[in-house]
Amino acid sequence: MTGETDLQKLLASMTPHLLPDVHVFATLAPGAAMPDGLVPVMSFREQEGLTLIAKEDQARAAGIDGIFRCRMITLTIHSSLEAVGFLAAITTRLAAAGMGVNPVSAFYHDHLFVPADRAEEAMVLLMELAEQNRP
């Protein structure tokens, strides 16, 4: 299963789902062990260390300082990793509203990390974008 590549179908069919937890971005130094009880939703190894996106309460309990309090929105359409323009259209719409977003593409879905205090606003913008692309 390779996912959808047609931009119009992707935008029209996406159903954003806002998860309830607040997440933060954090980092661990190269070679540092993952703290007990910390189960990140995403990790990415960079030269400077391991970047984590984790639930804020888990990070705090593990003694890790996180930044960018955010909420996770999952775009529940199986987008192809080769789809062109999907995240560009979404991030452009959010940027027009003055909202920063950190997108993450996984195998089945794209996920957006938006400021926690603007998550509901992001949902409205995404639903409007989907509606505008329906025939």
mmCIF file of C-alpha atoms in Angstrom, residues 15-69:
data_model
loop_
_atom_site.group_PDB
_atom_site.id
_atom_site.type_symbol
_atom_site.label_atom_id
_atom_site.label_comp_id
_atom_site.label_asym_id
_atom_site.label_seq_id
_atom_site.Cartn_x
_atom_site.Cartn_y
_atom_site.Cartn_z
ATOM 1 C CA THR A 15 -9.672 14.456 8.301
ATOM 2 C CA PRO A 16 -7.604 16.167 10.973
ATOM 3 C CA HIS A 17 -7.681 14.510 14.392
ATOM 4 C CA LEU A 18 -6.514 16.524 17.409
ATOM 5 C CA LEU A 19 -4.926 14.432 20.140
ATOM 6 C CA PRO A 20 -5.584 15.504 23.736
ATOM 7 C CA ASP A 21 -2.067 15.572 25.182
ATOM 8 C CA VAL A 22 0.384 18.462 25.191
ATOM 9 C CA HIS A 23 3.739 17.510 23.686
ATOM 10 C CA VAL A 24 7.166 19.129 23.811
ATOM 11 C CA PHE A 25 10.338 18.916 21.768
ATOM 12 C CA ALA A 26 13.480 17.904 23.648
ATOM 13 C CA THR A 27 16.920 16.534 22.995
ATOM 14 C CA LEU A 28 19.270 14.003 24.537
ATOM 15 C CA ALA A 29 23.027 14.263 24.136
ATOM 16 C CA PRO A 30 24.697 11.745 21.817
ATOM 17 C CA GLY A 31 24.958 8.388 23.572
ATOM 18 C CA ALA A 32 22.593 9.327 26.420
ATOM 19 C CA ALA A 33 20.162 6.617 27.468
ATOM 20 C CA MET A 34 16.424 7.058 27.079
ATOM 21 C CA PRO A 35 15.048 7.854 30.567
ATOM 22 C CA ASP A 36 12.754 5.259 32.135
ATOM 23 C CA GLY A 37 9.094 5.994 31.523
ATOM 24 C CA LEU A 38 9.731 8.253 28.546
ATOM 25 C CA VAL A 39 8.060 6.946 25.406
ATOM 26 C CA PRO A 40 8.478 9.561 22.684
ATOM 27 C CA VAL A 41 5.985 9.754 19.849
ATOM 28 C CA MET A 42 8.939 10.562 17.596
ATOM 29 C CA SER A 43 12.694 10.418 17.775
ATOM 30 C CA PHE A 44 15.235 11.493 15.219
ATOM 31 C CA ARG A 45 18.980 11.119 15.501
ATOM 32 C CA GLU A 46 20.968 14.201 14.526
ATOM 33 C CA GLN A 47 24.686 14.883 14.831
ATOM 34 C CA GLU A 48 24.027 17.039 17.911
ATOM 35 C CA GLY A 49 21.890 14.464 19.708
ATOM 36 C CA LEU A 50 18.574 12.642 19.723
ATOM 37 C CA THR A 51 15.573 14.872 19.098
ATOM 38 C CA LEU A 52 12.418 13.725 20.866
ATOM 39 C CA ILE A 53 8.779 14.700 20.676
ATOM 40 C CA ALA A 54 7.186 13.469 23.880
ATOM 41 C CA LYS A 55 4.205 14.085 26.091
ATOM 42 C CA GLU A 56 4.956 17.030 28.325
ATOM 43 C CA ASP A 57 4.129 15.180 31.549
ATOM 44 C CA GLN A 58 6.435 12.275 30.640
ATOM 45 C CA ALA A 59 9.307 14.624 29.781
ATOM 46 C CA ARG A 60 8.855 16.529 33.035
ATOM 47 C CA ALA A 61 8.740 13.290 35.059
ATOM 48 C CA ALA A 62 11.969 12.180 33.349
ATOM 49 C CA GLY A 63 13.655 15.462 34.289
ATOM 50 C CA ILE A 64 13.886 16.643 30.692
ATOM 51 C CA ASP A 65 13.270 20.267 29.785
ATOM 52 C CA GLY A 66 11.107 20.505 26.705
ATOM 53 C CA ILE A 67 10.361 23.443 24.474
ATOM 54 C CA PHE A 68 7.491 24.334 22.127
ATOM 55 C CA ARG A 69 4.379 23.248 24.020
#
